[in-house]
Short mmCIF file of C-alpha atoms in Angstrom, two decimals:
data_model
loop_
_atom_site.label_atom_id
_atom_site.label_comp_id
_atom_site.label_asym_id
_atom_site.label_seq_id
_atom_site.Cartn_x
_atom_site.Cartn_y
_atom_site.Cartn_z
CA UNK X 1 46.06 -183.99 246.87
CA UNK X 2 47.24 -186.61 244.39
CA UNK X 3 49.02 -185.22 241.36
CA UNK X 4 46.86 -183.65 238.68
CA UNK X 5 46.76 -185.29 235.28
CA UNK X 6 46.18 -181.97 233.49
CA UNK X 7 46.66 -178.34 234.50
CA UNK X 8 45.53 -175.27 232.53
CA UNK X 9 47.40 -172.12 233.51
CA UNK X 10 48.10 -168.54 232.35
CA UNK X 11 44.45 -167.65 231.80
CA UNK X 12 42.86 -164.22 231.68
CA UNK X 13 39.98 -165.69 233.63
CA UNK X 14 38.16 -168.95 234.22
CA UNK X 15 34.36 -168.96 233.98
CA UNK X 16 33.11 -171.63 236.37
CA UNK X 17 29.35 -170.95 235.95
CA UNK X 18 28.54 -171.88 239.51
CA UNK X 19 25.60 -169.46 239.69
CA UNK X 20 21.92 -169.75 238.80
CA UNK X 21 19.87 -168.53 235.85
CA UNK X 22 17.86 -166.51 238.35
CA UNK X 23 20.88 -164.32 239.04
CA UNK X 24 22.26 -161.55 236.88
CA UNK X 25 24.10 -163.47 234.17
CA UNK X 26 27.43 -161.71 234.66
CA UNK X 27 27.34 -162.91 238.28
CA UNK X 28 26.13 -166.42 237.39
CA UNK X 29 29.21 -166.95 235.18
CA UNK X 30 31.33 -166.64 238.37
CA UNK X 31 34.55 -165.48 236.67
CA UNK X 32 37.84 -166.24 238.45
CA UNK X 33 40.51 -163.81 237.22
CA UNK X 34 43.85 -165.44 236.43
CA UNK X 35 42.79 -168.80 237.83
CA UNK X 36 44.10 -172.18 236.77
CA UNK X 37 42.16 -175.43 236.40
CA UNK X 38 43.32 -178.90 237.40
CA UNK X 39 41.78 -182.19 236.25
CA UNK X 40 42.21 -185.66 237.69
CA UNK X 41 40.41 -188.88 236.67
CA UNK X 42 38.45 -186.95 234.06
CA UNK X 43 36.94 -184.57 236.62
CA UNK X 44 37.65 -181.03 237.77
CA UNK X 45 39.88 -181.32 240.84
CA UNK X 46 41.05 -177.74 241.36
CA UNK X 47 40.07 -174.21 240.39
CA UNK X 48 41.99 -171.34 241.89
CA UNK X 49 45.18 -169.35 241.82
CA UNK X 50 48.31 -171.27 240.86
CA UNK X 51 49.92 -170.12 244.13
CA UNK X 52 47.14 -171.98 245.97
CA UNK X 53 47.91 -175.37 244.43
CA UNK X 54 48.64 -177.96 247.13
CA UNK X 55 52.14 -179.42 247.35
CA UNK X 56 52.77 -182.25 244.89
CA UNK X 57 49.72 -181.27 242.80
CA UNK X 58 51.97 -181.04 239.74
CA UNK X 59 54.64 -183.57 238.85
CA UNK X 60 56.46 -184.74 235.74
CA UNK X 61 53.42 -186.71 234.58
CA UNK X 62 51.06 -183.69 234.72
CA UNK X 63 50.19 -182.30 231.30
CA UNK X 64 50.44 -178.52 231.56
CA UNK X 65 48.55 -176.38 229.03
CA UNK X 66 49.32 -172.70 228.55
CA UNK X 67 46.17 -170.65 227.88
CA UNK X 68 48.40 -167.82 226.59
CA UNK X 69 46.21 -165.19 228.25
CA UNK X 70 42.96 -166.47 226.80
CA UNK X 71 39.91 -167.24 228.89
CA UNK X 72 38.79 -170.73 229.83
CA UNK X 73 35.25 -172.01 230.23
CA UNK X 74 33.30 -175.26 230.20
CA UNK X 75 32.73 -177.07 226.93
CA UNK X 76 29.74 -175.82 225.00
CA UNK X 77 26.58 -177.93 225.17
CA UNK X 78 24.39 -177.94 222.05
CA UNK X 79 20.85 -178.83 223.23
CA UNK X 80 19.14 -179.07 219.84
CA UNK X 81 20.59 -180.77 216.75
CA UNK X 82 19.49 -183.02 213.88
CA UNK X 83 22.97 -184.29 213.05
CA UNK X 84 21.98 -187.62 211.50
CA UNK X 85 20.53 -187.40 208.00
CA UNK X 86 21.26 -188.12 204.35
CA UNK X 87 20.83 -185.86 201.36
CA UNK X 88 20.90 -182.08 201.17
CA UNK X 89 18.36 -179.39 200.34
CA UNK X 90 20.27 -176.58 198.68
CA UNK X 91 17.62 -176.37 195.95
CA UNK X 92 15.02 -175.54 198.61
CA UNK X 93 17.35 -172.91 200.02
CA UNK X 94 17.42 -171.34 196.57
CA UNK X 95 13.62 -171.49 196.31
CA UNK X 96 13.27 -169.66 199.61
CA UNK X 97 15.63 -166.99 198.33
CA UNK X 98 13.22 -166.59 195.42
CA UNK X 99 10.28 -166.09 197.76
CA UNK X 100 8.90 -169.55 198.54
CA UNK X 101 7.95 -170.14 202.18
CA UNK X 102 8.88 -173.10 204.36
CA UNK X 103 5.24 -174.26 204.43
CA UNK X 104 4.85 -173.89 200.65
CA UNK X 105 7.93 -176.05 200.07
CA UNK X 106 6.67 -178.67 202.54
CA UNK X 107 3.22 -178.82 200.91
CA UNK X 108 4.87 -179.31 197.50
CA UNK X 109 6.64 -182.45 198.71
CA UNK X 110 9.87 -180.88 199.88
CA UNK X 111 10.93 -180.12 203.40
CA UNK X 112 11.29 -182.85 205.98
CA UNK X 113 9.80 -185.58 203.78
CA UNK X 114 12.53 -185.13 201.18
CA UNK X 115 15.17 -185.77 203.83
CA UNK X 116 13.13 -188.76 205.01
CA UNK X 117 13.37 -190.31 201.54
CA UNK X 118 17.16 -189.88 201.44
CA UNK X 119 17.67 -191.06 205.02
CA UNK X 120 15.58 -194.17 204.53
CA UNK X 121 17.63 -195.05 201.47
CA UNK X 122 20.93 -194.68 203.35
CA UNK X 123 22.51 -197.51 205.29
CA UNK X 124 23.55 -197.23 208.91
CA UNK X 125 27.18 -197.06 207.78
CA UNK X 126 26.29 -194.29 205.31
CA UNK X 127 24.66 -192.23 208.04
CA UNK X 128 27.63 -192.65 210.38
CA UNK X 129 29.98 -191.54 207.61
CA UNK X 130 27.85 -188.48 206.82
CA UNK X 131 27.26 -187.42 210.44
CA UNK X 132 30.80 -187.78 211.76
CA UNK X 133 32.14 -184.62 210.03
CA UNK X 134 29.21 -182.66 211.44
CA UNK X 135 30.13 -183.80 214.93
CA UNK X 136 33.74 -182.80 214.26
CA UNK X 137 32.64 -179.34 213.15
CA UNK X 138 30.73 -178.91 216.40
CA UNK X 139 33.82 -180.02 218.30
CA UNK X 140 35.88 -177.38 216.46
CA UNK X 141 33.49 -174.77 217.87
CA UNK X 142 34.15 -176.05 221.40
CA UNK X 143 31.09 -178.29 221.77
CA UNK X 144 31.71 -181.27 224.07
CA UNK X 145 28.07 -182.38 224.53
CA UNK X 146 25.29 -182.36 221.92
CA UNK X 147 21.72 -183.57 221.85
CA UNK X 148 20.82 -185.45 218.63
CA UNK X 149 17.30 -186.14 217.35
CA UNK X 150 15.93 -188.81 215.09
CA UNK X 151 12.95 -187.80 212.98
CA UNK X 152 13.99 -188.50 209.41
CA UNK X 153 13.03 -192.18 209.53
CA UNK X 154 9.34 -191.97 210.45
CA UNK X 155 8.85 -195.72 210.68
CA UNK X 156 10.01 -198.34 213.15
CA UNK X 157 13.00 -199.59 211.17
CA UNK X 158 14.43 -196.22 210.21
CA UNK X 159 13.85 -194.42 213.51
CA UNK X 160 15.72 -197.26 215.22
CA UNK X 161 18.41 -197.03 212.55
CA UNK X 162 18.95 -193.33 213.20
CA UNK X 163 19.20 -193.78 216.96
CA UNK X 164 21.61 -196.69 216.54
CA UNK X 165 23.75 -194.35 214.45
CA UNK X 166 23.78 -191.89 217.35
CA UNK X 167 24.94 -194.71 219.63
CA UNK X 168 27.73 -195.61 217.20
CA UNK X 169 28.83 -192.00 216.87
CA UNK X 170 29.23 -191.78 220.64
CA UNK X 171 32.06 -194.32 220.36
CA UNK X 172 33.69 -192.59 217.38
CA UNK X 173 33.87 -188.92 218.36
CA UNK X 174 34.95 -187.17 221.58
CA UNK X 175 31.59 -185.43 221.91
CA UNK X 176 29.01 -186.79 224.33
CA UNK X 177 25.78 -187.32 222.37
CA UNK X 178 22.36 -187.30 224.04
CA UNK X 179 19.71 -189.10 221.93
CA UNK X 180 16.14 -187.89 221.42
CA UNK X 181 13.32 -189.74 219.65
CA UNK X 182 11.49 -187.43 217.25
CA UNK X 183 9.26 -189.86 215.36
CA UNK X 184 6.58 -187.14 215.53
CA UNK X 185 8.54 -184.80 213.25
CA UNK X 186 6.19 -185.02 210.26
CA UNK X 187 3.51 -187.36 208.95
CA UNK X 188 5.28 -189.52 206.35
CA UNK X 189 4.08 -189.63 202.77
CA UNK X 190 2.61 -193.12 203.02
CA UNK X 191 0.34 -191.95 205.88
CA UNK X 192 -1.08 -188.86 204.21
CA UNK X 193 -4.82 -188.94 204.82
CA UNK X 194 -4.23 -191.48 207.60
CA UNK X 195 -2.54 -189.37 210.25
CA UNK X 196 -4.32 -191.15 213.12
CA UNK X 197 -2.76 -194.41 211.94
CA UNK X 198 0.68 -192.80 212.10
CA UNK X 199 0.06 -191.43 215.58
CA UNK X 200 -0.90 -194.97 216.62
CA UNK X 201 2.28 -196.31 214.99
CA UNK X 202 4.35 -193.88 217.08
CA UNK X 203 2.56 -194.84 220.29
CA UNK X 204 2.13 -198.58 219.78
CA UNK X 205 5.29 -199.54 217.91
CA UNK X 206 8.05 -196.93 217.57
CA UNK X 207 8.10 -195.72 221.18
CA UNK X 208 8.12 -199.24 222.72
CA UNK X 209 10.82 -200.43 220.30
CA UNK X 210 13.07 -197.48 221.16
CA UNK X 211 12.48 -197.96 224.89
CA UNK X 212 13.28 -201.67 224.70
CA UNK X 213 16.70 -200.93 223.21
CA UNK X 214 17.35 -197.96 225.49
CA UNK X 215 18.13 -195.80 222.47
CA UNK X 216 16.76 -192.43 223.62
CA UNK X 217 16.59 -190.25 226.72
CA UNK X 218 13.93 -187.83 225.44
CA UNK X 219 10.78 -187.89 223.30
CA UNK X 220 10.13 -184.79 221.18
CA UNK X 221 7.17 -183.69 219.04
CA UNK X 222 6.99 -180.95 216.40
CA UNK X 223 3.73 -179.16 217.17
CA UNK X 224 2.66 -177.05 214.20
CA UNK X 225 -0.03 -176.72 211.52
CA UNK X 226 2.19 -178.66 209.11
CA UNK X 227 3.12 -181.32 211.67
CA UNK X 228 1.21 -182.48 214.79
CA UNK X 229 -1.66 -181.02 216.78
CA UNK X 230 -1.55 -180.28 220.49
CA UNK X 231 -3.81 -183.26 221.19
CA UNK X 232 -1.70 -185.63 219.09
CA UNK X 233 1.46 -184.38 220.80
CA UNK X 234 -0.10 -184.86 224.24
CA UNK X 235 -0.89 -188.50 223.44
CA UNK X 236 2.57 -189.24 222.06
CA UNK X 237 4.42 -187.51 224.89
CA UNK X 238 2.24 -189.21 227.51
CA UNK X 239 3.02 -192.59 225.99
CA UNK X 240 6.72 -191.76 225.87
CA UNK X 241 6.76 -190.58 229.46
CA UNK X 242 5.18 -193.86 230.56
CA UNK X 243 8.17 -195.60 228.95
CA UNK X 244 10.69 -193.38 230.74
CA UNK X 245 11.29 -190.85 227.95
CA UNK X 246 11.34 -187.23 229.10
CA UNK X 247 9.07 -184.90 227.08
CA UNK X 248 10.38 -182.07 224.89
CA UNK X 249 8.61 -180.00 222.25
CA UNK X 250 9.26 -178.01 219.10
CA UNK X 251 6.96 -175.21 220.21
CA UNK X 252 5.40 -172.11 218.64
CA UNK X 253 7.93 -171.80 215.83
CA UNK X 254 5.72 -170.82 212.91
CA UNK X 255 2.43 -170.13 214.67
CA UNK X 256 1.22 -169.60 218.23
CA UNK X 257 -0.49 -172.98 218.46
CA UNK X 258 -0.61 -173.68 222.18
CA UNK X 259 2.54 -175.77 222.23
CA UNK X 260 4.15 -173.79 225.05
CA UNK X 261 1.11 -174.33 227.23
CA UNK X 262 1.32 -178.05 226.41
CA UNK X 263 5.01 -178.12 227.34
CA UNK X 264 4.08 -176.66 230.71
CA UNK X 265 1.19 -179.09 231.16
CA UNK X 266 3.45 -182.07 230.38
CA UNK X 267 6.28 -180.87 232.62
CA UNK X 268 8.55 -180.96 229.58
CA UNK X 269 12.27 -180.48 229.95
CA UNK X 270 12.30 -177.92 227.15
CA UNK X 271 10.22 -175.89 224.75
CA UNK X 272 12.34 -175.19 221.67
CA UNK X 273 12.06 -172.36 219.10
CA UNK X 274 9.35 -170.10 220.64
CA UNK X 275 9.45 -167.49 217.88
CA UNK X 276 5.67 -167.03 218.19
CA UNK X 277 5.26 -167.64 221.92
CA UNK X 278 2.49 -165.64 223.60
CA UNK X 279 2.58 -163.96 227.00
CA UNK X 280 0.27 -166.69 228.29
CA UNK X 281 2.64 -169.33 226.97
CA UNK X 282 5.58 -167.66 228.66
CA UNK X 283 3.76 -167.50 231.99
CA UNK X 284 2.90 -171.19 231.74
CA UNK X 285 6.50 -172.16 230.91
CA UNK X 286 7.84 -170.09 233.79
CA UNK X 287 5.37 -171.57 236.27
CA UNK X 288 6.32 -175.09 235.17
CA UNK X 289 10.10 -174.38 235.17
CA UNK X 290 10.50 -175.42 231.53
CA UNK X 291 13.76 -174.43 229.83
CA UNK X 292 13.43 -172.28 226.70
CA UNK X 293 15.77 -173.44 223.91
CA UNK X 294 16.55 -170.72 221.37
CA UNK X 295 17.77 -171.62 217.88
CA UNK X 296 18.20 -168.25 216.12
CA UNK X 297 20.24 -169.68 213.24
CA UNK X 298 16.98 -171.22 212.01
CA UNK X 299 15.17 -167.89 212.01
CA UNK X 300 18.02 -166.38 210.01
CA UNK X 301 18.25 -169.33 207.62
CA UNK X 302 14.51 -169.34 206.91
CA UNK X 303 14.47 -165.54 206.44
CA UNK X 304 11.61 -165.32 208.92
CA UNK X 305 10.53 -162.82 211.54
CA UNK X 306 10.19 -162.47 214.43
CA UNK X 307 13.09 -164.01 216.28
CA UNK X 308 12.17 -165.64 219.57
CA UNK X 309 11.72 -162.92 222.23
CA UNK X 310 14.78 -163.80 224.28
CA UNK X 311 14.62 -160.67 226.38
CA UNK X 312 11.01 -161.36 227.39
CA UNK X 313 11.83 -165.01 228.02
CA UNK X 314 14.76 -164.10 230.23
CA UNK X 315 12.77 -161.46 232.10
CA UNK X 316 10.00 -164.01 232.70
CA UNK X 317 12.51 -166.00 234.75
CA UNK X 318 13.06 -169.00 232.46
CA UNK X 319 16.33 -170.82 232.13
CA UNK X 320 17.54 -170.32 228.54
CA UNK X 321 19.54 -172.74 226.43
CA UNK X 322 21.02 -171.99 223.02
CA UNK X 323 21.47 -174.47 220.18
CA UNK X 324 22.56 -174.57 216.56
CA UNK X 325 19.62 -176.72 215.36
CA UNK X 326 21.96 -178.00 212.66
CA UNK X 327 19.74 -179.73 210.09
CA UNK X 328 19.46 -179.90 206.29
CA UNK X 329 16.35 -177.77 205.89
CA UNK X 330 16.22 -174.85 208.28
CA UNK X 331 19.71 -174.45 209.78
CA UNK X 332 22.53 -176.00 207.79
CA UNK X 333 25.22 -174.72 210.16
CA UNK X 334 27.24 -176.15 213.05
CA UNK X 335 28.37 -172.64 214.00
CA UNK X 336 27.89 -172.11 217.73
CA UNK X 337 29.61 -168.73 217.50
CA UNK X 338 27.01 -167.55 214.98
CA UNK X 339 24.18 -168.76 217.23
CA UNK X 340 25.66 -166.76 220.12
CA UNK X 341 25.98 -163.62 218.02
CA UNK X 342 22.39 -163.90 216.77
CA UNK X 343 21.17 -164.52 220.31
CA UNK X 344 22.57 -161.12 221.22
CA UNK X 345 21.71 -159.22 218.03
CA UNK X 346 18.25 -160.64 217.40
CA UNK X 347 16.98 -162.45 220.51
CA UNK X 348 18.00 -159.58 222.76
CA UNK X 349 20.35 -161.42 225.13
CA UNK X 350 23.50 -159.99 226.62
CA UNK X 351 26.85 -161.65 225.94
CA UNK X 352 26.79 -163.20 229.42
CA UNK X 353 23.26 -164.54 228.91
CA UNK X 354 24.21 -166.05 225.57
CA UNK X 355 27.29 -167.69 227.08
CA UNK X 356 25.23 -169.11 229.95
CA UNK X 357 22.68 -170.43 227.44
CA UNK X 358 25.37 -172.21 225.40
CA UNK X 359 26.92 -173.86 228.46
CA UNK X 360 25.25 -174.28 231.84
CA UNK X 361 21.74 -173.42 230.68
CA UNK X 362 21.98 -176.00 227.90
CA UNK X 363 23.43 -178.66 230.21
CA UNK X 364 20.59 -178.21 232.69
CA UNK X 365 18.06 -178.51 229.86
CA UNK X 366 19.43 -182.00 229.20
CA UNK X 367 19.46 -182.95 232.88
CA UNK X 368 23.27 -182.92 232.99
CA UNK X 369 24.07 -181.55 236.42
CA UNK X 370 27.85 -182.02 236.07
CA UNK X 371 28.28 -180.40 232.65
CA UNK X 372 28.44 -176.80 231.49
CA UNK X 373 30.22 -175.85 234.70
CA UNK X 374 33.75 -176.04 236.14
CA UNK X 375 33.23 -176.76 239.83
CA UNK X 376 35.25 -179.42 241.64
CA UNK X 377 33.75 -182.80 240.79
CA UNK X 378 32.29 -181.67 237.47
CA UNK X 379 33.11 -183.25 234.11
CA UNK X 380 36.60 -182.33 232.94
CA UNK X 381 35.24 -180.70 229.78
CA UNK X 382 36.70 -177.29 229.03
CA UNK X 383 37.71 -174.96 226.23
CA UNK X 384 40.73 -172.68 226.05
CA UNK X 385 39.83 -169.69 223.90
CA UNK X 386 42.11 -167.45 221.86
CA UNK X 387 40.39 -164.33 223.22
CA UNK X 388 40.63 -162.84 226.70
CA UNK X 389 36.88 -162.42 227.31
CA UNK X 390 33.66 -164.28 226.54
CA UNK X 391 32.26 -160.97 225.30
CA UNK X 392 34.43 -161.31 222.19
CA UNK X 393 32.60 -164.46 221.06
CA UNK X 394 29.25 -162.92 219.95
CA UNK X 395 30.97 -159.68 218.93
CA UNK X 396 33.32 -161.43 216.46
CA UNK X 397 30.29 -162.66 214.58
CA UNK X 398 30.33 -166.25 213.38
CA UNK X 399 34.03 -166.82 214.10
CA UNK X 400 35.06 -169.68 216.38
CA UNK X 401 37.80 -169.07 218.92
CA UNK X 402 38.20 -172.49 220.53
CA UNK X 403 41.96 -173.01 220.60
CA UNK X 404 42.08 -176.21 222.66
CA UNK X 405 39.21 -178.51 223.65
CA UNK X 406 39.47 -180.92 226.58
CA UNK X 407 36.92 -183.72 227.03
CA UNK X 408 36.93 -185.78 230.24
CA UNK X 409 40.42 -184.54 231.01
CA UNK X 410 41.87 -185.42 227.61
CA UNK X 411 42.92 -182.97 224.91
CA UNK X 412 40.75 -183.84 221.90
CA UNK X 413 41.32 -180.80 219.68
CA UNK X 414 44.06 -178.23 219.14
CA UNK X 415 43.79 -175.43 216.60
CA UNK X 416 46.39 -172.86 215.64
CA UNK X 417 44.62 -169.59 216.33
CA UNK X 418 46.12 -166.17 216.87
CA UNK X 419 45.19 -164.31 220.02
CA UNK X 420 42.35 -161.80 219.60
CA UNK X 421 42.71 -158.12 220.24
#
């Protein structure tokens, strides 16, 4: 073996996540007690006991990191974010605290359309400047990969602008960003009463323009009474798929509207939210092998019930991913630790299931076979935590414990954190 470029040692355990979501989660995490991890050329090159390292694996050029008895796992993968936007909606937050509902605020001209107005008015440089600190806050939680949606432009020029911002951010921050087109997020104000014209704009102009520039990997639609119908979503997703964009859906968040069944019909990569999913919807998703993306911070932030039935989803055999859904209206938080805690407290997952969902489950939902795992040949993305067990993460509610973050074999974040008890 050639010399390692980086070695992490003195761990309590290393979670390699080499199992499957169909196994018991504690087994799927495949913990390796006291193991060390070696990286070469940005990839995992060794996982095992330090005594098992080949001769000459470590030399004077190897960077050696001391985990100080903390556990090590793959970088978190956030599969659902809206990181790029302008403006803020704290006034709406206050209205909700006084009893207004999300739909009431949207019908009064607030909600997504208010962010659309601010985002359209912002320049590309403005949006980069505003989004970069959000990316950095995700990184501080241990996130090394994040999906990012458009959806606050809602016309050709501004949807392209948002996705170009995502492309620029990829060169500015040590977090791998996966772009999703969400032009079907809401019907913009200028198309009220002409929703069919906007659906045609998405299909005939926005989707082809995005595909020509190669700006997105996925196409997403918000299916809801206040957004798009199942039929409209089917048409948009079909058009996107013909252009090489993989379908995803915001599904059954506020009402059971048939979106989960559509996700199954379309062979979507994910169905996200699922607070109102029916048993029939769950069966359809399971049969079609669609990943369920839970975003419990949104349910908390909107003061809504119920939370997505994570226990039922897990027991139905679906792969589960867990995201922050950071956005200005329904989840103004980049706190992965909070999402994990809520996944356990309110969605009914175990600590191991929540950890899987925030790492390997999320990576698979994005089609990233070499992320969210620490097997030889995988991406050299890992986090050294200040606690000895992953179980501490959801238990210590809302508190991040990422001490050191490594992306592609390079240390990109160090934080002075005391070891946890």
